[in-house]
Coordinates of C-alpha atoms and ligand atoms in Angstrom, one line a residue:
X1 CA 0.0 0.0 0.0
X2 CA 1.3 3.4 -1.1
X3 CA 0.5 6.8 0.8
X4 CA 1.5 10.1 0.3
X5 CA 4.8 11.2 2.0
X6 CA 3.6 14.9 1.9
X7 CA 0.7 16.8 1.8
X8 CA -0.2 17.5 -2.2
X9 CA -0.2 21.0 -2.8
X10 CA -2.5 23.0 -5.4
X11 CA -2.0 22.0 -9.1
X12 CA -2.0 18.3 -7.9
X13 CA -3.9 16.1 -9.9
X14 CA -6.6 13.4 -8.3
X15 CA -7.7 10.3 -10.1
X16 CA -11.2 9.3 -9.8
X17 CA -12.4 6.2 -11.2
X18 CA -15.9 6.4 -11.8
X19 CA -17.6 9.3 -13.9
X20 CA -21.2 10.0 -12.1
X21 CA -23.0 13.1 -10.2
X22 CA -20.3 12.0 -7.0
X23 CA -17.1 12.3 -9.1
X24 CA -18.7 15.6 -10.6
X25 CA -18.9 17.4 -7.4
X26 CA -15.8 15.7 -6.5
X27 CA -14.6 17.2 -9.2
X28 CA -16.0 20.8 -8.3
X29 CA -15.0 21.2 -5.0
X30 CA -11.2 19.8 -6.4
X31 CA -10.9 22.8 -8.3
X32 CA -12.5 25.3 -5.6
X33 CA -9.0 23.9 -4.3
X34 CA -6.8 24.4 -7.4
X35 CA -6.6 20.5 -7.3
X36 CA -7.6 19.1 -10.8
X37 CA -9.7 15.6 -11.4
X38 CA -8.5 13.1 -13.7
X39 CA -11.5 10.8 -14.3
X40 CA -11.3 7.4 -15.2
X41 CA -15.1 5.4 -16.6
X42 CA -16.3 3.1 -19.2
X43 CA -19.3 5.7 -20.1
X44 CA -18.7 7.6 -22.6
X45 CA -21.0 10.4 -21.4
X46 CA -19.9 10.0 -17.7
X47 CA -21.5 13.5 -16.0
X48 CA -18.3 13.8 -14.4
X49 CA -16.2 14.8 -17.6
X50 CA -17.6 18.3 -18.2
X51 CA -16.3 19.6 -14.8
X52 CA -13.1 17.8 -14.8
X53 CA -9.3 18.8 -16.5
X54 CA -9.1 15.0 -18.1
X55 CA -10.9 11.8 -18.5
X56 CA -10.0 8.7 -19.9
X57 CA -12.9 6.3 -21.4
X58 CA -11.7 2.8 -20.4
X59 CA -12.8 -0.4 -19.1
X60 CA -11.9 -1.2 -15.4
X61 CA -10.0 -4.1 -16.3
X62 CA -8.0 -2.5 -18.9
X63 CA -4.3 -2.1 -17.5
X64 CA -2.4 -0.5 -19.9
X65 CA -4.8 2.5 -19.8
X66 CA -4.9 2.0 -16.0
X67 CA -0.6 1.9 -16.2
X68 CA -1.5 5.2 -17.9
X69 CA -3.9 6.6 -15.7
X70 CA -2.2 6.4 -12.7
X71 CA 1.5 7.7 -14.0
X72 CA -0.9 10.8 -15.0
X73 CA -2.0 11.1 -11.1
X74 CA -1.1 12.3 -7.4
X75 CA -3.5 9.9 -5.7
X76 CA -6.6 7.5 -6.8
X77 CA -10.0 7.9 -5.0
X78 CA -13.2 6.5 -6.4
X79 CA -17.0 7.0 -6.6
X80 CA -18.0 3.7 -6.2
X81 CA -17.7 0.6 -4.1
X82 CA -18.1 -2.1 -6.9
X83 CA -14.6 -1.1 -8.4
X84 CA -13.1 -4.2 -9.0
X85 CA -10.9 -5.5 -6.3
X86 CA -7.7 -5.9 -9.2
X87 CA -8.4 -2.9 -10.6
X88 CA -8.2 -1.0 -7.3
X89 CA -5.0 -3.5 -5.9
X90 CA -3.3 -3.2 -9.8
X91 CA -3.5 0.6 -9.1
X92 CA -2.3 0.7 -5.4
X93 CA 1.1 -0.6 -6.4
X94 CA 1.5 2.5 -9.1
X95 CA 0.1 5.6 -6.9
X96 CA -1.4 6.0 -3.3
X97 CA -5.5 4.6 -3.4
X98 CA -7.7 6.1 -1.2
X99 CA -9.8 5.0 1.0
X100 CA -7.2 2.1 0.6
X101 CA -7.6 -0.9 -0.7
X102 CA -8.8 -3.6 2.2
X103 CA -11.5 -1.1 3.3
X104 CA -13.2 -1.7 -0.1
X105 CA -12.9 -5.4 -0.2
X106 CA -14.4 -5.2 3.6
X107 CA -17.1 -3.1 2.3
X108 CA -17.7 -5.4 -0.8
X109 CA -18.7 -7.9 1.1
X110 CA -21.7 -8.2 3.3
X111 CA -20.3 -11.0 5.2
X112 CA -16.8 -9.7 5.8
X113 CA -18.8 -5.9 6.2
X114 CA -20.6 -7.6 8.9
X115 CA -18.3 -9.8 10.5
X116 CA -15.7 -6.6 11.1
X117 CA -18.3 -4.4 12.3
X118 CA -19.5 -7.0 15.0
X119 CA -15.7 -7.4 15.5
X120 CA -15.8 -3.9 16.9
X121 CA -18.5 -4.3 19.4
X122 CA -21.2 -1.9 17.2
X123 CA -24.7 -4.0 16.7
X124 CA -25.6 -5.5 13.4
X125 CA -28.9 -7.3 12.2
X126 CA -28.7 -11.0 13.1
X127 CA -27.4 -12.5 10.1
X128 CA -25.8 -15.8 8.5
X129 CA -24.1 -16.6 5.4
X130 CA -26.2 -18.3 2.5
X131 CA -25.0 -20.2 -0.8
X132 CA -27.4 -22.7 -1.0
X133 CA -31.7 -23.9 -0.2
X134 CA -29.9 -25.8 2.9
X135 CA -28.4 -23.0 3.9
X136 CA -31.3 -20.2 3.7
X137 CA -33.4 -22.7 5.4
X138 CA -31.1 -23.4 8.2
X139 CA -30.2 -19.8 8.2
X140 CA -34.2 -18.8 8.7
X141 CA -34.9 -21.3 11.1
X142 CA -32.1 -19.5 13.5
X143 CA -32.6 -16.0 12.5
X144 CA -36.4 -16.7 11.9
X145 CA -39.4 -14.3 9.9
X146 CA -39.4 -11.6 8.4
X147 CA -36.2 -11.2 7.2
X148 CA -34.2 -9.7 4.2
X149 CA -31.8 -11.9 1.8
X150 CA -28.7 -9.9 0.3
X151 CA -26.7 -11.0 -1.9
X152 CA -23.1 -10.7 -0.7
X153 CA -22.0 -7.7 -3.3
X154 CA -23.0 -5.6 -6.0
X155 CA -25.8 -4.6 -3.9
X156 CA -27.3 -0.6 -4.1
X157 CA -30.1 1.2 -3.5
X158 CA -32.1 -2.1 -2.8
X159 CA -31.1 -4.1 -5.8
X160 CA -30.0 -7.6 -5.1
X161 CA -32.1 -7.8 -2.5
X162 CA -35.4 -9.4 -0.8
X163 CA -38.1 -9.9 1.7
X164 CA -38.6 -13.3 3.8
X165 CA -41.9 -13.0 4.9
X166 CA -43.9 -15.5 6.5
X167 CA -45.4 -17.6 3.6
X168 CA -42.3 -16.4 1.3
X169 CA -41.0 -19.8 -0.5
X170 CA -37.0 -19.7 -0.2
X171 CA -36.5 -21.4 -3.4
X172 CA -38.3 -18.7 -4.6
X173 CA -36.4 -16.1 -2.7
X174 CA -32.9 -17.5 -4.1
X175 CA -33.9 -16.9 -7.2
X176 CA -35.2 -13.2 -7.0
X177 CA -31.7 -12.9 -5.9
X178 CA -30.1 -15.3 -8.8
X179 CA -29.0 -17.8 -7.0
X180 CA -26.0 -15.3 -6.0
X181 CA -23.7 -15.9 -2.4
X182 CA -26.0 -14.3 -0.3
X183 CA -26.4 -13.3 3.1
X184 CA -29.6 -13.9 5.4
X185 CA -30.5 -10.8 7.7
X186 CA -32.9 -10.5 10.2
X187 CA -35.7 -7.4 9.5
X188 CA -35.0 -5.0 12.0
X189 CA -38.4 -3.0 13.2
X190 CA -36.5 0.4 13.0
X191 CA -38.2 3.7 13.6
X192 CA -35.8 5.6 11.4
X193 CA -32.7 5.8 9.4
X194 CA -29.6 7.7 10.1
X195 CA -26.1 8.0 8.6
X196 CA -22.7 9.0 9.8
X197 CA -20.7 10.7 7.4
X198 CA -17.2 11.0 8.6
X199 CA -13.7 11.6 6.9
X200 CA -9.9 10.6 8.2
X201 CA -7.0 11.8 7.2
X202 CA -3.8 9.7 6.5
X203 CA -2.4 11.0 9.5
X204 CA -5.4 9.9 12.0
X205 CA -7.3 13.0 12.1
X206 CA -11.5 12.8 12.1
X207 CA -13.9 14.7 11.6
X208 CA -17.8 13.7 12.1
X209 CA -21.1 15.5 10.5
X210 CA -23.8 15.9 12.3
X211 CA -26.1 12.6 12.2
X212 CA -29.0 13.3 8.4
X213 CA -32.5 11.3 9.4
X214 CA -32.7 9.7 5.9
X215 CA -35.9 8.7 4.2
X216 CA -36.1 6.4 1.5
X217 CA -39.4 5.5 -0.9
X218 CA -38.6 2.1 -3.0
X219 CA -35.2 1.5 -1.5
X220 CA -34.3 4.8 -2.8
X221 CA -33.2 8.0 -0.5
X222 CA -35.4 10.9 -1.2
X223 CA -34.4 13.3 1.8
X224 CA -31.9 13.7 4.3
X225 CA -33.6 16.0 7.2
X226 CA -30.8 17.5 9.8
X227 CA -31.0 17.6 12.8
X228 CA -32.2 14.5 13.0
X229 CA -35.6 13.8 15.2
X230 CA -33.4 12.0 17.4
X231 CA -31.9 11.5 21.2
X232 CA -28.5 13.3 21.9
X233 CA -27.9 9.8 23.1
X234 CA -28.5 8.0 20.0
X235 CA -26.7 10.9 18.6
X236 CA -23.7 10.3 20.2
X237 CA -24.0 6.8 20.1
X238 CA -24.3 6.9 15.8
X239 CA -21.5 9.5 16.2
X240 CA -19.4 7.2 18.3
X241 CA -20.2 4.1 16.0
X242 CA -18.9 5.6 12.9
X243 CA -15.8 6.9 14.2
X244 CA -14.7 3.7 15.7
X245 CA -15.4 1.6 11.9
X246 CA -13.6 4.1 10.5
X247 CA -10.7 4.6 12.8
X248 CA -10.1 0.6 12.9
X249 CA -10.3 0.8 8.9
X250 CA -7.4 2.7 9.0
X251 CA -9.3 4.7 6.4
X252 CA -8.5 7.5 4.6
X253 CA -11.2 9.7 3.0
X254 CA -14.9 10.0 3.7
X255 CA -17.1 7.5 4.6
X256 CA -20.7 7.1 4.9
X257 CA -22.0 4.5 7.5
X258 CA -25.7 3.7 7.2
X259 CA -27.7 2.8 10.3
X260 CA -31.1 1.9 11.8
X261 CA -32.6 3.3 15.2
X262 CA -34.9 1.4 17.1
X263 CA -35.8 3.0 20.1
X264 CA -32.6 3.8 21.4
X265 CA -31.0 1.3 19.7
X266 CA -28.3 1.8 16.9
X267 CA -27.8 -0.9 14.1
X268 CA -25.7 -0.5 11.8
X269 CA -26.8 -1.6 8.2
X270 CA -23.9 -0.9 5.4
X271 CA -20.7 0.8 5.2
X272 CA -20.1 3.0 2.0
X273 CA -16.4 3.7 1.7
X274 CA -17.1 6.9 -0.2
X275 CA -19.2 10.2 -0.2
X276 CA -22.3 9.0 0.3
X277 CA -25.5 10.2 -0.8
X278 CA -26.9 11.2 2.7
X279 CA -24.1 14.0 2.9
X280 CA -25.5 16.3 0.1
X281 CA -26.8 18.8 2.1
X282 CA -23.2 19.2 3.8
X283 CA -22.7 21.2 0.6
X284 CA -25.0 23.9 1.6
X285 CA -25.4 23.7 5.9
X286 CA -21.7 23.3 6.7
X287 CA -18.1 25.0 6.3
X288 CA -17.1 22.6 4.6
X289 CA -18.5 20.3 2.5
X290 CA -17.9 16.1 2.0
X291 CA -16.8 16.9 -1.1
X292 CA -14.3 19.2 -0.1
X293 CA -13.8 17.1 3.2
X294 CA -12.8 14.0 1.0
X295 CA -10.4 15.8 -1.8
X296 CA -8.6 17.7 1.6
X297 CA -8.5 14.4 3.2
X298 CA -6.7 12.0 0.4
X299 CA -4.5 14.8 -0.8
X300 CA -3.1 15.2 2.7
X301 CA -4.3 18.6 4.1
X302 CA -5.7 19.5 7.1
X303 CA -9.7 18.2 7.7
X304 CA -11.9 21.3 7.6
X305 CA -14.5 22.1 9.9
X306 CA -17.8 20.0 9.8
X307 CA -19.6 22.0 11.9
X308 CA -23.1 22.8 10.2
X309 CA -24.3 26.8 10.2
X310 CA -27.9 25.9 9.1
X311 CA -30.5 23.5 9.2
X312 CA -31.2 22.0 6.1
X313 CA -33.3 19.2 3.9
X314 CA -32.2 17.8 0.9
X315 CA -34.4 16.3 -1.5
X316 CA -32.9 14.4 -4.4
X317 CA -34.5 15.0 -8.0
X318 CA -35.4 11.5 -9.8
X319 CA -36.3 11.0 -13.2
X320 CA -38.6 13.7 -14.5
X321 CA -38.5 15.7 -11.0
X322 CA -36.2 17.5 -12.9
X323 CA -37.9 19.2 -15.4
X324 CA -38.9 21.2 -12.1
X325 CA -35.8 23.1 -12.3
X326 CA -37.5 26.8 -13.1
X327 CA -39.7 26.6 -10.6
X328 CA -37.3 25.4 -8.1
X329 CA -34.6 27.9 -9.2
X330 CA -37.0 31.0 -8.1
X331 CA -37.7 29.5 -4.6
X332 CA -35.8 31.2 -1.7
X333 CA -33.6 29.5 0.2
X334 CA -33.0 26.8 -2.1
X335 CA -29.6 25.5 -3.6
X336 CA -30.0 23.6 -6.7
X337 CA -27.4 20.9 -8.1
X338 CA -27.9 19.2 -11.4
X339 CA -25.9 16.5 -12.6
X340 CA -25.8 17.1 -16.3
X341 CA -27.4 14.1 -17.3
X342 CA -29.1 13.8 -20.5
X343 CA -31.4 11.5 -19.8
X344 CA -34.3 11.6 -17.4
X345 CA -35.1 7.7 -16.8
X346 CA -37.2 6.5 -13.9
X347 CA -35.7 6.6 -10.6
X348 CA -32.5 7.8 -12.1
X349 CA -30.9 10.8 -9.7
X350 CA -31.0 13.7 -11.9
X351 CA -29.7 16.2 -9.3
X352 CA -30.7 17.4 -6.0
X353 CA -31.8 20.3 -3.7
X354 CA -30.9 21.6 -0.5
X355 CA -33.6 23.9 1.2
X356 CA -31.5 25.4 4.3
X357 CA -32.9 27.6 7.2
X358 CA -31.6 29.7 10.0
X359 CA -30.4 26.8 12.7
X360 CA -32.5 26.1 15.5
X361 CA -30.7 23.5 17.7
Ligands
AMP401 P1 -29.2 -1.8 1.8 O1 -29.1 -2.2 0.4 O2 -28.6 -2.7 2.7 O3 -28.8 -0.3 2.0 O4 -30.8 -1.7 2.1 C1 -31.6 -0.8 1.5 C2 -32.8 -0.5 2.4 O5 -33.6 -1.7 2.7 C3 -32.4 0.1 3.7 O6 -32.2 1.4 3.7 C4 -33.6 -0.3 4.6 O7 -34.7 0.6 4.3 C5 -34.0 -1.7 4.0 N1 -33.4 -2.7 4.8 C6 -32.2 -3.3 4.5 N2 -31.8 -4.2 5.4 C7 -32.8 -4.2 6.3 C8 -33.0 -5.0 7.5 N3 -32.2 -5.9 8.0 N4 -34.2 -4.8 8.2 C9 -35.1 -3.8 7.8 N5 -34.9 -3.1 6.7 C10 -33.8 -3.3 5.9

């Protein structure tokens, strides 16, 4: 594993594989910096190219444009968790990769997800590793109904995924999933869902967001509400949760750490070893923004200040919600982001918005 040996000053160049709306505002808060973005994606049309000072179009398991990629580059980040586990370890021997390496295979991985964060004392959903029939049913008869079968990776925003309930037929289950190594959770009755974004530095340093309430309509978030309607406790206990994962990942970036609350309970669900969705609205409410927070932190400089100087929703904009823009542009107190992409499909997140108000609490 590579890391930096000094802080990269302005005109250093970042490498982001993957080209979506994340690497875009990577890409815009880089150059806020003077720090340029090299983006690296198969897409042709990735939204991250029109903001960024060079993109190659390759295919993540192409290694002489990858040899070529990272002699162009200060330092690797990506977008997304999914890049493949070669492609990130080919890359790590060239030029530093951050968040490094075995913090994305951990969070590839439900089971080895799972298994660390348990490791660490922080609750997780019952759960149990599933290849096979045998194995669901054995895994449902000690975890029991309703439950939720994973499969292991390549899961996002609820794909790959589905519900145990009592008269579900695991044969049939398996196959929703494809027959995929899977892993067998039990359904926790939460009242809401939180996150803890979070960012380290190569040299240890943290620095924590205040906890978003997130709210998601067909596995997909729509609004991130801060403050949370939540204890200080289970506050503090989120707060506490994320920095501990991402102290013992030795990470080095931001993270995003999704969790449920039950009472005043704290599970957590999934890491994200990346910005993270659920941290939009630091780009308007705090000092400093994940974005900002995640370029600062894998290029070496000091963290900036999380704190958050308003209260804030963010909403995202799927599909046709963005052919709202006008309207929204005109209302006061909005911040609008659009992504750039061409094409409205359903579901697909088109941009976002951040309604902020004078803090209260
Ligand atoms: P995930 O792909 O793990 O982020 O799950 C997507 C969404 O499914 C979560 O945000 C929850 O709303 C729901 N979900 C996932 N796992 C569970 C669980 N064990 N119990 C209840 N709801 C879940």
């Amino acid at each position: 594993m590579k890391r930096i040996s000094a802080p990269l000053p302005p005109g250093s160049t970042v490498g982001i594989l993957g080209g979506g709306q994340l690497a875009r505002m990577l890409s815009l808060a880089a150059a806020r910096l003077g720090i340029a973005c090299h983006i690296y994606a198969p897409e042709a049309d990735s939204p991250a190219f029109a903001v960024s000072a060079a993109h190659t179009v390759a295919a993540y398991d192409d290694f002489a444009a990858l040899a070529r990629f990272a002699a162009a580059v200060d330092v690797v980040t990506y977008e997304f968790e999914n890049v493949p586990g070669e492609t990130a370890a080919f890359l790590d021997t060239r030029v530093p990769v951050a968040p490094g390496v075995s913090a994305l295979r951990t969070a590839q991985d439900r089971i080895a997800e799972k298994t660390f964060i348990s490791g660490l004392g922080v609750p997780v959903a019952p759960f149990a590793e599933v290849s096979d029939l045998a194995s669901l049913e054995s895994a449902l008869a000690r975890i029991g109904r309703p439950a939720v079968l994973k499969t292991r990776r390549f899961g996002y925003d609820g794909k790959g995924q589905t519900r145990i309930q009592a008269d579900t037929d695991p044969a049939a289950a398996l196959g929703e999933i494809g027959h995929q190594p899977a892993v067998l959770e039990g359904f926790v009755r939460f009242d809401k869902e939180v996150s803890v974004i979070a960012a380290r530095s190569w040299s240890g340093q943290v620095a924590v967001y205040d906890v978003p309430e997130n709210h998601h309509e067909n596995h997909i978030l729509r609004t991130s509400t801060v403050p949370a309607r939540i204890s200080s406790g289970v506050a503090a206990k989120a707060r506490d949760f994320g920095s501990r994962i991402i102290a013992a990942l030795d990470y080095v970036g931001v993270i995003g750490v999704e969790m449920f609350v039950a009472g005043e309970e704290v599970i957590v669900n999934e890491i994200a070893p990346r910005v993270h969705n659920s941290g939009h609205w630091t780009m308007d409410a705090c000092h400093v923004s994940q974005f900002e927070q995640h370029i600062r932190a894998i290029c070496g400089w000091p963290l900036g200040s999380p704190e958050r100087h308003a209260d804030v929703v963010m909403s995202n904009l799927l599909g046709d919600e963005i052919n709202r823009w006008a309207e929204l542009a005109a209302e006061p107190g909005l911040h609008l982001h659009l992504y750039g992409k061409r094409e409205a499909r359903n579901g697909r997140k088109m941009g976002h918005v951040n309604r902020v108000t004078p803090r209260q609490a």
